[in-house]
XYZ file of C-alpha atoms in Angstrom:
763
model
C 73.979 -214.792 57.322
C 74.275 -211.100 58.177
C 71.169 -210.327 56.096
C 69.175 -213.035 57.836
C 70.342 -211.706 61.242
C 69.306 -208.157 60.266
C 65.854 -209.385 59.177
C 65.557 -211.150 62.528
C 66.404 -207.966 64.431
C 63.848 -206.018 62.396
C 61.197 -208.629 63.117
C 61.986 -208.490 66.838
C 61.878 -204.695 66.817
C 58.550 -204.753 64.996
C 57.170 -207.304 67.470
C 58.324 -205.193 70.423
C 56.836 -202.032 68.943
C 53.508 -203.828 68.582
C 53.772 -205.298 72.048
C 54.664 -202.126 73.903
C 51.208 -200.515 73.675
C 49.678 -203.726 75.002
C 52.099 -204.003 77.908
C 51.713 -200.283 78.625
C 48.051 -200.821 79.429
C 46.903 -201.261 82.989
C 43.598 -201.381 84.801
C 41.851 -198.122 85.674
C 38.561 -197.644 87.511
C 36.478 -194.940 85.835
C 33.751 -193.145 87.760
C 31.036 -191.832 85.457
C 28.326 -189.210 85.982
C 25.621 -191.851 86.019
C 22.737 -189.416 85.520
C 24.155 -188.055 82.233
C 23.394 -191.230 80.268
C 21.586 -190.228 77.037
C 18.099 -191.715 76.705
C 19.125 -193.355 73.439
C 21.142 -195.954 75.366
C 19.255 -198.917 76.817
C 21.870 -199.538 79.514
C 24.682 -197.660 81.191
C 27.049 -200.372 79.959
C 26.239 -199.494 76.339
C 26.875 -195.841 77.043
C 30.191 -196.539 78.807
C 31.374 -198.637 75.879
C 30.540 -196.031 73.253
C 31.907 -193.190 75.363
C 35.195 -195.003 75.884
C 35.522 -195.713 72.182
C 34.768 -192.099 71.254
C 37.201 -190.652 73.763
C 40.079 -192.998 72.984
C 39.529 -193.312 69.202
C 40.367 -196.984 69.620
C 38.253 -199.466 67.673
C 39.051 -202.135 70.255
C 38.316 -199.876 73.248
C 34.991 -201.531 74.004
C 36.760 -204.866 74.398
C 39.060 -203.377 77.011
C 36.208 -202.939 79.533
C 36.702 -205.497 82.315
C 33.679 -204.725 84.491
C 30.633 -202.502 84.375
C 29.570 -201.482 87.884
C 26.008 -200.698 88.872
C 25.233 -201.020 92.588
C 28.526 -200.495 94.401
C 29.835 -197.879 91.972
C 28.751 -195.920 88.917
C 31.275 -196.616 86.195
C 33.542 -199.302 84.841
C 36.990 -200.848 85.009
C 39.027 -201.041 81.827
C 42.519 -201.850 80.549
C 43.806 -198.506 79.315
C 47.011 -196.794 78.363
C 48.004 -193.796 80.518
C 47.168 -191.552 77.534
C 43.637 -192.978 77.242
C 43.147 -192.597 80.987
C 44.146 -188.939 80.767
C 41.752 -188.390 77.851
C 38.913 -189.829 79.932
C 39.756 -187.483 82.807
C 39.089 -184.550 80.486
C 35.574 -185.766 79.655
C 32.630 -183.868 81.144
C 30.855 -187.205 81.725
C 33.651 -188.538 83.929
C 34.020 -187.798 87.646
C 37.370 -189.504 88.094
C 39.831 -192.079 86.759
C 41.907 -194.077 89.239
C 44.632 -196.689 88.903
C 43.689 -200.125 90.193
C 44.915 -200.915 93.709
C 46.352 -204.167 95.058
C 44.947 -205.157 98.462
C 46.357 -207.909 100.678
C 44.868 -210.546 102.984
C 45.150 -209.760 106.706
C 46.223 -213.095 107.676
C 37.172 -224.386 118.056
C 37.028 -222.798 120.959
C 35.809 -219.337 120.092
C 32.046 -220.094 120.332
C 32.513 -221.145 123.975
C 34.847 -218.222 124.696
C 32.217 -215.818 123.345
C 29.416 -217.512 125.275
C 27.654 -218.800 122.169
C 27.292 -222.332 123.545
C 25.278 -221.231 126.561
C 21.858 -222.840 126.157
C 20.339 -221.686 129.425
C 18.233 -218.547 129.591
C 17.018 -216.185 126.899
C 19.004 -214.135 124.422
C 17.190 -210.828 124.070
C 13.932 -212.731 124.467
C 15.046 -215.463 122.039
C 16.135 -218.982 122.882
C 19.318 -220.121 121.140
C 17.194 -222.504 119.087
C 14.943 -219.661 117.928
C 17.973 -217.555 117.076
C 19.527 -220.349 115.022
C 16.261 -220.849 113.166
C 15.939 -217.138 112.385
C 19.541 -217.001 111.139
C 18.691 -219.489 108.374
C 17.279 -216.513 106.477
C 20.512 -214.504 106.852
C 23.116 -214.622 104.064
C 26.792 -213.877 104.776
C 28.939 -212.867 101.787
C 32.675 -213.581 102.108
C 35.119 -211.760 99.792
C 38.335 -213.761 99.967
C 40.304 -216.533 98.225
C 37.241 -218.640 97.464
C 35.923 -221.754 99.173
C 36.705 -225.471 99.505
C 33.146 -226.735 99.044
C 33.779 -230.319 100.175
C 34.562 -229.162 103.720
C 32.154 -230.508 106.344
C 31.793 -226.913 107.532
C 29.587 -226.276 104.502
C 27.331 -229.317 104.922
C 23.614 -228.473 104.663
C 22.164 -231.250 106.828
C 18.780 -230.177 108.186
C 18.749 -226.810 106.443
C 15.500 -225.607 104.825
C 15.178 -224.347 101.258
C 17.251 -221.377 100.131
C 15.491 -218.034 100.767
C 13.433 -217.112 97.704
C 14.874 -213.576 97.678
C 18.360 -214.934 96.878
C 19.454 -213.889 93.402
C 22.992 -215.276 93.453
C 24.430 -218.389 91.910
C 27.354 -220.782 91.855
C 29.593 -220.360 88.825
C 30.877 -223.399 86.977
C 34.583 -223.968 86.416
C 36.844 -226.826 85.439
C 37.188 -227.826 89.100
C 33.837 -226.543 90.382
C 30.466 -228.138 89.581
C 27.576 -226.043 90.974
C 25.223 -229.042 91.071
C 27.654 -230.997 93.227
C 29.543 -228.352 95.158
C 26.793 -225.933 96.178
C 23.874 -226.736 98.453
C 21.461 -225.147 100.939
C 24.403 -223.974 103.079
C 26.884 -222.825 100.421
C 24.370 -221.007 98.220
C 26.732 -218.830 96.202
C 30.245 -219.189 94.768
C 31.608 -216.711 92.228
C 35.041 -215.571 91.099
C 36.318 -212.177 89.920
C 39.674 -212.219 88.182
C 39.667 -209.768 85.273
C 41.671 -207.158 87.140
C 44.103 -209.800 88.360
C 44.398 -211.310 84.886
C 45.217 -207.878 83.476
C 48.050 -207.566 85.983
C 49.163 -211.167 85.365
C 49.288 -210.577 81.598
C 52.277 -208.302 82.161
C 54.342 -210.899 83.976
C 52.279 -212.318 86.824
C 51.288 -215.921 87.322
C 47.950 -216.937 85.800
C 45.747 -219.225 87.861
C 42.784 -221.513 87.377
C 39.685 -219.360 87.034
C 37.362 -220.811 89.648
C 35.617 -220.124 92.966
C 37.655 -222.978 94.459
C 40.028 -222.004 97.249
C 43.590 -223.164 96.635
C 44.977 -220.962 99.402
C 42.916 -221.880 102.485
C 42.326 -218.340 103.758
C 38.819 -217.978 102.289
C 37.653 -221.370 103.545
C 38.949 -220.467 107.015
C 37.164 -217.094 107.150
C 33.888 -218.407 105.675
C 33.679 -221.262 108.159
C 34.575 -218.915 111.034
C 31.655 -216.646 110.179
C 28.991 -219.233 109.417
C 30.407 -222.759 109.279
C 28.144 -225.691 110.129
C 28.958 -227.633 113.333
C 31.632 -230.325 112.869
C 32.485 -232.820 115.616
C 36.023 -234.001 116.404
C 37.713 -231.165 114.527
C 41.409 -230.476 115.104
C 44.680 -229.507 113.477
C 46.746 -232.690 113.627
C 45.453 -233.313 117.146
C 45.660 -229.719 118.394
C 42.527 -227.813 119.548
C 40.409 -230.947 119.330
C 36.659 -230.499 119.767
C 33.567 -229.224 117.993
C 34.166 -226.566 115.336
C 31.387 -224.210 114.251
C 30.948 -220.723 112.921
C 29.505 -217.787 114.821
C 26.199 -218.115 112.937
C 26.227 -221.849 112.138
C 22.756 -221.844 110.551
C 23.275 -218.806 108.307
C 23.883 -219.218 104.563
C 27.292 -218.656 102.952
C 28.052 -216.963 99.632
C 31.727 -217.009 98.618
C 33.175 -214.389 96.251
C 36.738 -215.127 95.186
C 38.615 -211.858 94.679
C 42.101 -212.788 95.885
C 44.748 -214.601 93.863
C 48.392 -215.504 94.361
C 49.628 -211.935 93.838
C 46.943 -210.176 95.853
C 43.418 -208.824 95.585
C 42.751 -206.194 92.909
C 40.469 -203.265 93.707
C 38.627 -203.666 90.394
C 37.811 -207.291 91.267
C 36.794 -206.425 94.839
C 34.463 -203.681 93.607
C 32.912 -206.049 91.051
C 32.321 -208.655 93.763
C 30.734 -206.106 96.123
C 28.579 -204.877 93.248
C 27.421 -208.441 92.546
C 26.930 -209.347 96.215
C 24.618 -206.362 96.707
C 22.509 -207.467 93.743
C 22.605 -211.103 94.888
C 20.987 -210.165 98.186
C 23.551 -210.734 100.953
C 22.811 -209.369 104.452
C 26.404 -209.230 105.714
C 29.659 -208.631 103.828
C 32.933 -209.817 105.362
C 36.285 -208.645 103.982
C 39.467 -209.884 105.682
C 41.701 -207.768 103.466
C 42.870 -204.202 103.058
C 45.480 -201.845 101.731
C 46.167 -199.169 104.315
C 44.332 -195.879 104.770
C 43.258 -193.570 101.952
C 40.756 -190.727 101.555
C 37.309 -192.247 101.132
C 36.889 -191.258 97.448
C 40.086 -193.212 96.694
C 39.219 -196.194 98.895
C 37.597 -198.921 96.773
C 36.353 -200.879 99.787
C 34.896 -197.777 101.461
C 33.026 -196.860 98.257
C 31.561 -200.331 97.823
C 30.731 -200.534 101.531
C 28.776 -197.269 101.387
C 26.516 -198.686 98.677
C 26.054 -201.855 100.729
C 25.229 -199.881 103.881
C 22.596 -197.872 101.978
C 20.854 -201.155 101.181
C 20.910 -202.361 104.778
C 23.964 -204.616 104.424
C 26.365 -204.793 107.377
C 30.026 -204.560 106.285
C 32.804 -205.904 108.502
C 36.503 -205.464 107.621
C 39.786 -206.406 109.239
C 41.766 -203.536 110.770
C 45.110 -204.815 109.450
C 48.145 -206.645 110.829
C 50.569 -203.713 111.035
C 50.575 -203.321 114.824
C 51.852 -202.432 117.268
C 52.804 -199.374 115.206
C 50.481 -196.417 115.756
C 48.319 -195.053 112.929
C 48.553 -198.365 111.054
C 44.837 -198.999 110.450
C 43.059 -200.027 107.265
C 39.326 -199.834 106.470
C 38.495 -196.862 108.699
C 35.325 -195.516 107.024
C 32.684 -194.940 109.727
C 30.088 -197.020 107.840
C 32.461 -200.031 108.102
C 32.940 -202.153 111.234
C 36.720 -202.067 111.734
C 37.868 -205.142 113.637
C 41.075 -205.668 115.602
C 42.300 -208.960 117.075
C 42.700 -210.460 120.521
C 43.623 -213.805 122.036
C 41.243 -216.453 123.371
C 41.585 -218.600 126.489
C 43.255 -221.494 124.672
C 46.966 -221.988 124.148
C 49.454 -224.492 122.768
C 52.436 -224.489 125.153
C 55.863 -225.697 124.132
C 59.111 -225.609 126.056
C 62.765 -224.816 125.430
C 65.061 -226.250 128.090
C 68.617 -224.896 128.106
C 71.747 -226.739 129.082
C 71.996 -224.792 132.352
C 68.590 -226.139 133.435
C 66.471 -223.083 132.732
C 63.146 -223.864 131.060
C 61.259 -221.329 128.954
C 57.616 -221.602 127.912
C 56.607 -220.671 124.375
C 54.042 -221.949 121.871
C 53.976 -224.376 118.961
C 51.682 -226.489 116.812
C 54.404 -228.936 115.810
C 52.805 -232.381 115.508
C 55.719 -234.670 114.674
C 57.703 -237.075 116.804
C 59.577 -234.454 118.783
C 63.253 -234.414 119.852
C 63.119 -236.391 123.061
C 64.746 -235.131 126.257
C 68.347 -235.237 125.066
C 70.118 -231.889 124.925
C 71.658 -230.985 121.570
C 73.947 -228.156 120.530
C 72.300 -224.741 120.165
C 73.531 -222.234 117.551
C 72.653 -218.711 116.393
C 73.593 -216.526 113.431
C 75.577 -219.305 111.740
C 75.722 -218.413 108.078
C 77.441 -216.775 105.208
C 75.622 -213.438 105.240
C 74.063 -210.844 107.528
C 70.587 -212.416 107.402
C 71.574 -215.692 109.096
C 70.091 -214.478 112.405
C 66.744 -214.227 110.588
C 67.180 -217.667 108.980
C 66.400 -216.263 105.546
C 66.472 -218.597 102.558
C 70.080 -219.536 101.693
C 71.533 -217.747 104.716
C 72.464 -220.729 106.936
C 75.687 -222.707 106.703
C 74.714 -226.413 106.598
C 78.051 -227.421 108.149
C 77.426 -225.158 111.148
C 73.775 -226.064 111.788
C 73.487 -229.746 110.821
C 72.093 -231.816 113.702
C 71.602 -228.752 115.898
C 68.827 -226.526 117.249
C 68.939 -223.103 115.591
C 67.764 -219.820 117.128
C 66.047 -217.617 114.526
C 64.985 -214.006 115.022
C 61.362 -213.359 114.082
C 60.751 -210.898 111.263
C 61.030 -210.218 107.498
C 60.226 -213.773 106.313
C 57.307 -215.997 107.323
C 57.665 -217.808 110.644
C 57.080 -221.248 109.107
C 59.477 -220.448 106.259
C 62.295 -219.989 108.783
C 61.686 -223.502 110.069
C 61.789 -224.851 106.536
C 65.128 -223.080 105.968
C 66.555 -224.612 109.153
C 65.349 -228.074 108.137
C 66.793 -227.786 104.636
C 70.161 -226.790 106.113
C 70.151 -229.915 108.299
C 68.980 -228.402 111.592
C 66.775 -230.601 113.779
C 64.948 -227.917 115.750
C 64.302 -224.171 115.980
C 63.699 -221.592 118.668
C 61.868 -218.668 117.053
C 62.730 -215.646 119.197
C 60.822 -212.379 119.044
C 62.547 -209.040 118.674
C 61.292 -205.604 119.726
C 58.973 -205.465 116.702
C 56.811 -208.338 117.989
C 57.417 -207.901 121.708
C 55.870 -210.603 123.856
C 53.212 -211.718 121.390
C 53.253 -215.445 120.626
C 51.620 -216.993 117.563
C 51.574 -220.778 117.252
C 52.473 -222.369 113.904
C 52.344 -225.890 112.476
C 56.088 -226.088 111.804
C 57.787 -228.680 109.612
C 60.341 -229.470 112.335
C 60.333 -229.252 116.160
C 60.064 -225.536 116.900
C 59.151 -223.289 119.824
C 58.237 -219.590 119.569
C 59.214 -217.376 122.530
C 58.750 -213.689 123.360
C 61.378 -210.961 123.250
C 62.352 -211.162 126.936
C 62.951 -214.913 126.792
C 64.566 -214.515 123.395
C 67.035 -211.990 124.799
C 67.919 -214.377 127.657
C 68.497 -217.239 125.205
C 70.617 -215.039 122.915
C 72.697 -213.981 125.946
C 73.089 -217.631 126.969
C 74.464 -218.368 123.499
C 77.075 -215.653 123.968
C 78.247 -216.748 127.426
C 77.873 -220.536 127.582
C 80.968 -222.566 126.645
C 78.870 -225.146 124.817
C 75.231 -224.005 124.609
C 72.640 -226.792 124.337
C 68.858 -227.058 124.324
C 65.977 -229.525 124.142
C 62.478 -228.812 122.849
C 59.242 -230.382 124.101
C 55.529 -229.871 123.443
C 52.546 -229.569 125.769
C 49.517 -230.043 123.505
C 46.381 -227.946 124.075
C 45.415 -226.107 127.272
C 42.279 -224.056 127.952
C 41.080 -221.486 130.507
C 44.291 -219.530 129.982
C 44.602 -216.290 131.978
C 44.750 -213.469 131.213
C 42.554 -213.456 128.112
C 41.689 -211.771 125.940
C 44.908 -209.872 125.304
C 45.171 -207.486 122.352
C 47.342 -209.070 119.648
C 50.583 -207.186 119.012
C 50.046 -207.472 115.248
C 46.587 -205.884 115.422
C 46.723 -202.471 113.717
C 46.319 -199.369 115.895
C 44.825 -195.942 115.832
C 44.692 -193.062 115.622
C 42.568 -192.854 112.503
C 44.652 -190.809 110.072
C 41.885 -190.342 107.490
C 39.378 -188.843 109.915
C 40.989 -188.329 113.352
C 37.585 -187.345 114.804
C 36.357 -190.951 114.385
C 37.834 -193.432 116.858
C 39.068 -196.669 115.260
C 39.283 -199.653 115.490
C 35.688 -200.250 116.577
C 36.131 -203.507 118.509
C 38.392 -206.514 118.829
C 37.403 -210.150 118.422
C 39.145 -213.527 118.581
C 42.043 -213.468 116.117
C 44.935 -215.493 117.543
C 45.316 -219.257 117.023
C 41.831 -219.750 115.552
C 40.763 -223.215 114.370
C 38.579 -223.310 111.250
C 38.103 -225.238 107.995
C 40.948 -225.512 105.493
C 41.549 -226.192 101.822
C 42.839 -229.622 100.812
C 44.895 -227.994 98.051
C 47.558 -226.772 100.460
C 49.295 -227.880 103.656
C 48.719 -226.123 106.998
C 51.808 -223.911 106.603
C 50.911 -222.883 103.054
C 54.430 -223.777 101.920
C 54.831 -225.720 98.672
C 57.058 -228.234 100.450
C 54.366 -228.940 103.069
C 52.605 -232.057 101.760
C 50.470 -232.612 104.862
C 46.682 -232.455 104.467
C 44.261 -231.377 107.156
C 40.567 -230.493 107.148
C 41.117 -227.761 109.730
C 43.892 -225.283 110.376
C 44.870 -222.821 113.088
C 45.591 -219.286 111.894
C 46.089 -215.824 113.365
C 45.399 -212.319 112.118
C 42.712 -209.656 111.988
C 41.622 -211.792 109.012
C 40.403 -214.247 111.651
C 38.752 -211.710 113.978
C 36.796 -210.024 111.173
C 34.604 -213.054 110.285
C 33.841 -213.573 113.978
C 32.174 -210.162 114.000
C 30.547 -210.813 110.609
C 28.951 -213.964 112.002
C 27.822 -212.178 115.164
C 26.276 -209.447 113.005
C 24.331 -212.201 111.206
C 22.960 -213.360 114.570
C 21.936 -209.794 115.465
C 20.325 -209.400 112.041
C 18.359 -212.593 112.674
C 17.214 -211.416 116.100
C 16.457 -207.848 114.982
C 15.655 -207.828 111.228
C 14.628 -204.152 111.273
C 17.922 -202.896 112.722
C 20.155 -200.846 110.435
C 23.855 -201.691 109.963
C 24.664 -198.732 112.224
C 22.378 -200.048 114.967
C 24.038 -203.477 114.798
C 27.467 -201.850 114.971
C 26.382 -199.756 117.951
C 25.056 -202.807 119.800
C 28.352 -204.654 119.332
C 30.405 -201.622 120.395
C 28.491 -200.298 123.405
C 28.254 -203.734 125.045
C 31.913 -204.686 124.495
C 34.034 -205.308 127.572
C 37.432 -203.893 128.554
C 38.455 -206.295 131.343
C 39.953 -209.761 130.906
C 39.020 -213.052 132.565
C 41.189 -212.206 135.567
C 39.076 -209.062 136.094
C 41.929 -206.751 135.102
C 41.997 -204.123 132.346
C 42.812 -205.459 128.887
C 46.519 -205.719 128.155
C 48.608 -205.378 124.994
C 50.610 -208.431 123.873
C 53.348 -206.184 122.489
C 54.688 -205.451 125.977
C 51.846 -206.469 128.334
C 51.186 -202.847 129.213
C 47.579 -201.706 129.612
C 45.806 -201.516 126.271
C 44.004 -198.390 125.070
C 41.057 -197.616 122.812
C 43.508 -197.058 119.949
C 44.264 -200.783 120.172
C 40.968 -202.333 121.284
C 38.403 -199.688 120.291
C 35.261 -200.100 122.375
C 36.608 -203.407 123.695
C 36.109 -207.114 123.082
C 32.723 -208.128 121.673
C 30.134 -209.737 123.967
C 27.441 -211.362 121.767
C 24.874 -212.061 124.474
C 24.869 -208.471 125.697
C 24.899 -207.140 122.125
C 21.598 -208.890 121.422
C 19.993 -206.689 124.076
C 21.974 -203.428 124.233
C 19.141 -201.255 125.627
C 20.050 -198.212 123.529
C 21.754 -197.743 120.158
C 23.451 -194.914 118.310
C 21.828 -195.097 114.884
C 22.923 -193.315 111.702
C 21.254 -193.094 108.303
C 22.903 -192.821 104.871
C 22.024 -189.108 104.934
C 23.958 -188.766 108.205
C 27.024 -190.226 106.519
C 26.591 -187.791 103.618
C 26.530 -184.922 106.136
C 29.701 -186.405 107.631
C 31.420 -186.460 104.227
C 30.304 -182.878 103.610
C 32.102 -181.849 106.812
C 35.421 -183.003 105.320
C 37.534 -181.017 102.883
C 36.121 -182.844 99.872
C 34.729 -181.339 96.697
C 31.162 -182.195 95.708
C 32.586 -184.384 92.946
C 34.658 -186.345 95.471
C 31.602 -186.895 97.652
C 29.626 -188.050 94.619
C 32.234 -190.757 94.031
C 31.368 -192.239 97.436
C 27.615 -191.664 97.665
C 26.742 -192.022 93.957
C 24.088 -189.299 94.064
C 23.959 -186.723 91.266
C 22.465 -183.941 93.392
C 24.721 -183.759 96.445
C 24.493 -180.166 97.660
C 25.855 -180.416 101.205
C 22.961 -178.259 102.374
C 23.241 -180.314 105.557
C 26.725 -180.747 106.924
C 28.260 -181.214 110.341
C 30.364 -178.388 111.726
C 32.835 -181.091 112.768
C 33.192 -184.701 111.501
C 33.025 -185.860 115.129
C 29.402 -184.720 115.218
C 28.411 -187.948 113.424
C 26.138 -190.014 115.684
C 28.898 -192.534 116.337
C 29.078 -194.928 119.341
C 32.503 -193.584 120.346
C 34.256 -190.208 120.665
C 37.619 -188.933 119.462
C 38.285 -185.515 120.970
C 40.965 -183.317 119.381
C 42.064 -180.248 121.294
C 43.689 -177.694 119.006
C 43.237 -173.924 119.001
C 40.315 -174.249 121.396
C 40.301 -175.925 124.778
C 36.591 -176.721 124.334
C 35.082 -179.454 122.151
C 31.317 -180.025 122.136
C 29.384 -182.878 120.503
C 25.772 -183.993 120.582
C 24.474 -187.541 120.238
C 21.103 -189.237 119.763
C 20.204 -192.518 121.474
C 17.365 -194.778 120.316
C 15.601 -197.094 122.756
C 15.491 -200.743 121.619
C 14.445 -202.128 125.017
C 10.919 -203.511 125.440
C 10.705 -202.202 129.021
C 8.494 -199.093 129.256
C 9.740 -196.036 131.082
C 13.454 -196.902 130.983
C 15.613 -194.383 132.854
C 19.351 -194.080 132.230
C 21.895 -192.044 134.188
C 25.257 -191.013 132.804
C 28.624 -192.017 134.228
C 31.859 -190.394 133.031
C 35.480 -191.524 133.236
C 37.952 -188.835 132.162
C 41.611 -187.914 132.626
C 42.401 -185.408 135.376
C 43.186 -182.633 132.919
C 39.795 -182.747 131.154
C 36.420 -181.693 132.557
C 33.502 -183.511 130.927
C 29.929 -182.234 131.243
C 26.939 -184.188 129.914
C 23.527 -182.519 129.621
C 21.040 -183.822 130.496
C 22.563 -186.349 132.881
C 19.399 -188.478 132.910
C 17.500 -189.813 129.883
C 13.999 -191.319 130.019
C 12.546 -193.491 127.244
C 8.820 -194.286 127.333
C 8.639 -196.910 124.574
C 10.597 -198.790 121.927
C 11.854 -196.421 119.241
C 11.933 -193.350 121.474
C 14.882 -191.059 120.762
C 16.659 -188.745 123.179
C 19.501 -186.289 122.608
C 22.345 -185.284 124.858
C 25.268 -182.880 124.563
C 28.720 -183.522 125.946
C 31.264 -180.752 126.472
C 34.960 -181.547 126.868
C 37.139 -178.809 128.396
C 40.893 -179.223 128.528
C 42.696 -177.691 131.498
C 44.952 -174.731 130.818
C 48.478 -175.815 130.033
C 47.364 -179.365 129.164
C 48.445 -179.038 125.560
C 51.368 -181.447 125.638
C 51.403 -183.696 122.554
C 50.110 -186.854 124.228
C 46.961 -188.909 124.456
C 44.481 -189.908 127.138
C 41.414 -192.128 127.248
C 38.105 -192.352 129.077
C 34.456 -193.277 128.588
C 30.850 -192.097 128.732
C 28.340 -194.709 129.901
C 24.555 -194.590 130.167
C 23.383 -196.998 132.885
C 20.270 -198.493 134.357
C 19.691 -201.737 136.253
C 19.643 -203.832 133.073
C 22.077 -202.151 130.710
C 25.372 -200.295 130.449
C 25.731 -198.431 127.152
C 29.415 -197.517 127.054
C 31.223 -195.262 124.590
C 35.027 -195.047 124.667
C 36.608 -191.597 124.403
C 40.108 -190.782 123.162
C 41.726 -187.392 123.803
C 44.513 -185.857 121.731
C 46.295 -182.546 122.075
C 47.833 -180.925 119.027
C 50.568 -178.299 119.120
C 49.147 -174.976 118.002
């Protein structure tokens, strides 16, 4: 017996010793010096394979290559041991070797709110019908969790043949038949999972390899950007009406890059690489991973290659607000999108035993509680997380048959309701804390539940402390529209300043991102919880994930109206025509505390599609301008080559300051000098001959702003004019704080507004 046991131990040890090298491998992205490929190799892929095998002395090295990149990046992704990765770094043919990064998702009334249903008048000389027809040639690529192809939002009724330039395809899978599931609307559906599978092989959960969306997020974002019109859409009766995307006649190509454990950088880069080759016009990415220097930012690298080919790239800013410096996707060639509310709400009410009634929000669609008051409890559990209603924290004896107050935070909002229900509670008041402030996000809870802001939450928590027998009743008010004020900047929307390049103001704009109705996957309930067995064709979600595809769809409309415009021109048009007042004619406010919002929260403001179609002037920038921008940073030539993929970057042309980039906004940093000077170039896109614009400046009292010349005249379309703006900080104004203002070029038809942020650094 002892001998047999010893043999067993030896076998296990041998198995583990064989397994360790496999488990030690992880995915690395390898950037190669593309131009060094020997002529003997027919393709770069052949060269990469041989080079990897030679460097690592591993006969199976070639099989470890997951992707070979061509358009978005020069190099490959491979499963390597740390030792092999280090060996590659020493190679003269290699620019860099980087560990794979995990990115996360940043998770219909919006057409009316944005003015897209207005049929009267002309849009930049186009009728809405003409614009819709032109957008049939525009292709929007969505990098997300895939697509639910059966959704009515992807119906192709009345659509003409697919553009002949399209080189993409729909990939077959066990649950996805291209002949059945793709059509003239949904013209592309691919999946990229090799990076994810590599991570899953060391303990993660493997999933069905398919373009099909089993999460819902990708279907929601795709239909928001370019979903076909669907009548009588709603979430279980809420937000009932017509649902449609921003560019309802544009084509959709879905690229699944996100899986249950996240979105791998190697997969994202492969999808961007493929989308560029497929021929998309717009790329929409509602995901991110925080800020990083551009040579280490997978999305920024892929987006640069897309921009060079005339593809507009829109990315979510992140959901880490209201904390400052919390932005993702800040590269200046990316449209960075924050989130705001729309003028629709879903009121719900919490009535206390003392008669006070508080208004919150909810998407609960069940039978309700009736008007009878029931006992109200808070922090009733066996551990310190009972106030947060974390899983297993509530005492069933203490909460059964009662309404439970739960603090917002840590766990998902809908998960808290599920915890209360499992413990026997019959209702929930979800009360904000300081982290979420007064922002309210409606959810489709599994039990009667009302979300309230911090101020109301504090009152309710105090009532629980002082009342002899606290009670409450919950009721629900359905859907209301024309809510004022709106838009309001969402508290969760990530904020500036831009920590990668402080001289570039981010985010760029905000768009609708709170309580957005769009198509949904039938593989999952509206809460996304496993225990939620409800099915709905549409769902209401919030996040910069929702605002990003709004801007992607609007960019598709601008591309249809102005096919010759560059991505930078489209971005400029959306930024310089954005508005900074709400529908009560007051400055935009911040949902975190309802204070006045700033450009660090809303960027240039909230998008205005009709004005963006005819902006008058644009701030354009070429790929070479972005190279000059990169050369102005403290990057080596090799680091710049990683981003721009050019073998002969010399930085012969570079800006003296990164803020010299011809960007539609300004970020002024006062340091050792009290004087900052930038020049800009404006291009006329207005058909009116002899257009004259005069400058208007808004600035804080402690800064003097001088613009020369103060008048610009444009004789014809395409004319370019330069101006110089000098910012002078008053003596003694160096306190470490921030101010905001604007520079606007005006004539009778147009107002071309650029926001300005001011920062003072201690010297």
